[in-house]
Coordinates of C-alpha atoms in Angstrom, one line a residue:
M168 CA 44.0 -21.5 -53.9
R169 CA 42.7 -20.2 -50.7
I170 CA 39.3 -18.5 -51.2
A171 CA 37.9 -16.8 -48.5
I172 CA 34.3 -16.3 -47.7
I173 CA 33.3 -13.4 -45.1
G174 CA 29.7 -14.3 -43.5
A175 CA 28.7 -18.0 -42.9
S176 CA 24.7 -17.6 -43.2
H177 CA 23.0 -18.2 -46.1
A178 CA 24.7 -16.4 -48.8
G179 CA 28.1 -17.6 -47.4
I180 CA 27.5 -21.0 -46.8
S181 CA 26.0 -21.2 -50.6
A182 CA 29.2 -19.1 -52.0
A183 CA 31.2 -21.6 -50.1
T184 CA 29.3 -24.7 -51.8
E185 CA 29.5 -23.5 -55.2
A186 CA 33.4 -22.5 -54.5
K187 CA 33.9 -26.1 -54.0
K188 CA 32.4 -27.4 -57.4
R189 CA 34.3 -24.7 -59.4
Y190 CA 37.6 -25.2 -57.3
P191 CA 37.6 -28.6 -55.6
D192 CA 41.0 -28.4 -54.4
A193 CA 40.9 -24.9 -53.2
E194 CA 41.0 -24.3 -49.1
I195 CA 37.8 -22.6 -48.4
V196 CA 37.8 -20.4 -45.1
L197 CA 34.6 -18.9 -43.8
Y198 CA 34.7 -16.2 -41.6
E199 CA 31.5 -15.4 -39.2
K200 CA 31.0 -12.7 -36.7
K201 CA 28.4 -15.1 -34.8
N202 CA 29.0 -18.2 -32.6
Q203 CA 26.7 -20.1 -34.8
I204 CA 25.9 -20.1 -38.8
S205 CA 22.9 -21.0 -41.0
F206 CA 19.9 -19.9 -37.9
I207 CA 16.6 -20.3 -40.1
S208 CA 14.7 -17.5 -38.6
Q209 CA 11.3 -19.1 -39.4
N210 CA 11.4 -21.7 -36.9
T211 CA 11.3 -19.0 -34.2
L212 CA 7.7 -19.0 -33.8
F213 CA 7.5 -22.8 -33.7
Y214 CA 10.0 -22.8 -30.7
I215 CA 8.4 -20.0 -28.9
L216 CA 4.5 -21.7 -29.1
D217 CA 6.4 -24.9 -28.2
Q218 CA 5.1 -26.9 -31.1
D219 CA 6.2 -30.2 -31.8
R220 CA 6.7 -29.7 -35.7
L221 CA 10.1 -27.9 -35.0
R222 CA 12.7 -27.6 -32.3
L223 CA 14.9 -24.3 -32.3
D224 CA 18.0 -26.9 -33.1
S225 CA 16.4 -28.2 -36.5
G226 CA 16.4 -24.2 -37.5
Q227 CA 19.7 -25.1 -39.0
Y228 CA 20.5 -26.5 -42.1
T229 CA 24.0 -27.2 -41.7
T230 CA 26.7 -27.0 -38.7
V231 CA 29.9 -25.6 -38.2
V232 CA 30.8 -29.3 -37.7
A233 CA 29.5 -30.8 -40.8
L234 CA 31.0 -28.0 -43.1
R235 CA 34.7 -29.1 -41.5
N236 CA 33.6 -32.5 -42.1
A237 CA 32.8 -31.5 -45.5
G238 CA 36.7 -30.2 -45.9
Y239 CA 35.7 -26.1 -45.1
I240 CA 37.5 -24.2 -42.5
V241 CA 35.2 -22.4 -40.5
N242 CA 36.1 -19.4 -38.0
T243 CA 33.0 -18.3 -35.6
S244 CA 33.1 -15.7 -33.5
V245 CA 35.3 -13.3 -35.6
D246 CA 35.3 -9.9 -36.5
V247 CA 37.0 -9.0 -39.7
Q248 CA 39.1 -5.7 -39.1
S249 CA 40.4 -4.6 -42.4
I250 CA 40.9 -6.4 -45.9
D251 CA 44.1 -5.5 -48.0
G252 CA 42.7 -6.1 -51.8
K253 CA 46.6 -5.1 -53.2
E254 CA 48.3 -7.4 -51.0
H255 CA 45.3 -10.0 -50.7
V256 CA 45.3 -10.2 -46.7
L257 CA 42.7 -10.1 -43.8
S258 CA 42.8 -9.2 -40.6
Y259 CA 40.5 -10.4 -37.9
I260 CA 40.2 -10.5 -34.1
N261 CA 38.9 -13.7 -32.4
L262 CA 35.9 -12.4 -30.0
E263 CA 36.5 -15.0 -27.3
N264 CA 40.2 -14.9 -27.1
G265 CA 40.8 -11.4 -28.1
M266 CA 43.9 -12.6 -30.4
S267 CA 44.4 -11.0 -33.5
Y268 CA 44.8 -12.9 -36.8
T269 CA 46.2 -11.8 -40.5
E270 CA 45.5 -14.2 -43.2
H271 CA 46.1 -14.7 -47.1
W272 CA 43.6 -15.2 -49.7
D273 CA 43.6 -15.8 -53.1
K274 CA 39.9 -15.2 -54.1
L275 CA 37.5 -13.2 -52.0
I276 CA 33.9 -13.3 -51.4
M277 CA 31.7 -11.1 -49.3
A278 CA 28.5 -12.3 -48.0
I279 CA 28.0 -10.4 -44.9
G280 CA 24.1 -10.8 -44.9
S281 CA 21.5 -8.2 -44.2
Y282 CA 20.0 -6.7 -41.3
P283 CA 16.9 -4.2 -41.5
V284 CA 17.2 -0.6 -40.7
L285 CA 14.9 0.0 -37.9
P286 CA 12.9 3.6 -37.5
I287 CA 13.9 5.9 -34.9
I288 CA 11.4 5.3 -32.4
L289 CA 10.9 8.9 -30.1
G290 CA 10.7 8.0 -26.2
P291 CA 12.5 5.1 -23.9
E292 CA 14.3 1.7 -25.5
P293 CA 11.2 -0.3 -26.5
D294 CA 11.6 -3.8 -25.1
N295 CA 9.1 -5.5 -27.2
L296 CA 10.5 -4.6 -30.8
F297 CA 12.4 -7.5 -32.2
V298 CA 14.2 -8.4 -35.0
L299 CA 14.2 -12.4 -35.8
K300 CA 17.5 -12.7 -37.8
D301 CA 19.5 -15.0 -35.4
L302 CA 19.4 -17.4 -32.6
K303 CA 20.1 -14.7 -30.0
S304 CA 17.1 -12.5 -31.2
A305 CA 14.7 -15.6 -30.8
L306 CA 16.1 -16.6 -27.5
D307 CA 15.6 -13.1 -26.5
L308 CA 12.1 -12.9 -27.7
N309 CA 11.3 -16.0 -26.3
R310 CA 12.2 -14.9 -22.8
V311 CA 10.0 -11.9 -23.1
V312 CA 6.8 -14.1 -24.6
K313 CA 7.1 -16.7 -21.3
K314 CA 7.5 -13.6 -19.0
R315 CA 4.4 -12.1 -20.4
K316 CA 2.7 -15.6 -20.9
N317 CA 1.0 -13.9 -24.4
R318 CA 1.8 -17.3 -26.4
R319 CA -1.7 -17.4 -27.9
Y320 CA -1.5 -13.9 -29.5
L321 CA 1.6 -14.8 -30.8
W322 CA 0.2 -18.0 -32.3
E323 CA -3.0 -16.5 -33.5
W324 CA -1.2 -13.8 -35.3
F325 CA 1.4 -16.3 -36.9
N326 CA -1.9 -18.2 -38.1
R327 CA -3.4 -15.0 -39.5
S328 CA -0.4 -14.3 -41.3
R329 CA 0.0 -17.9 -43.2
V330 CA -3.7 -17.6 -44.1
S331 CA -3.1 -14.1 -45.7
T332 CA 0.0 -16.0 -47.5
N333 CA -1.9 -18.9 -48.4
S334 CA -4.8 -17.1 -49.9
K335 CA -2.9 -14.2 -52.0
K336 CA -0.5 -17.4 -53.2
K337 CA -4.0 -19.2 -54.7
R338 CA -5.2 -16.2 -56.4
T339 CA -2.2 -16.0 -58.5

């Protein structure tokens, strides 16, 4: 049996792990549009603030190599173009080489993640609006913070939000 999982972030990796438990003999294939997987955006602030506690590369709970070593097939930098539920095939493009592929599946799991819907902001495109969702957004934010030399304000905001969160937890 071949299980195709579209999306290799938190939900996709969790689905792959569960599928392996339920179907240990199945071939499990993950398809991810980005070139990296499992990025934990909460670590971004520590990276930007040069904290010794965490490095950006520790912001992943697994890697492509680890998943492959565990027996999964992991395709990164691919864009799924179509899914045929009747014939059980999916087509995708490798974003690095432009080649198209079609593959069969017996079971399909959609774990395409979530991206926030940003409000429309009138005027010129803001250069200081960031959604911390992946490694690229973390690197982009870090470049801006270094350029503007305002890490202190980011750190103060982070500490205030942690204090606020902790005080809410104590009251419940």
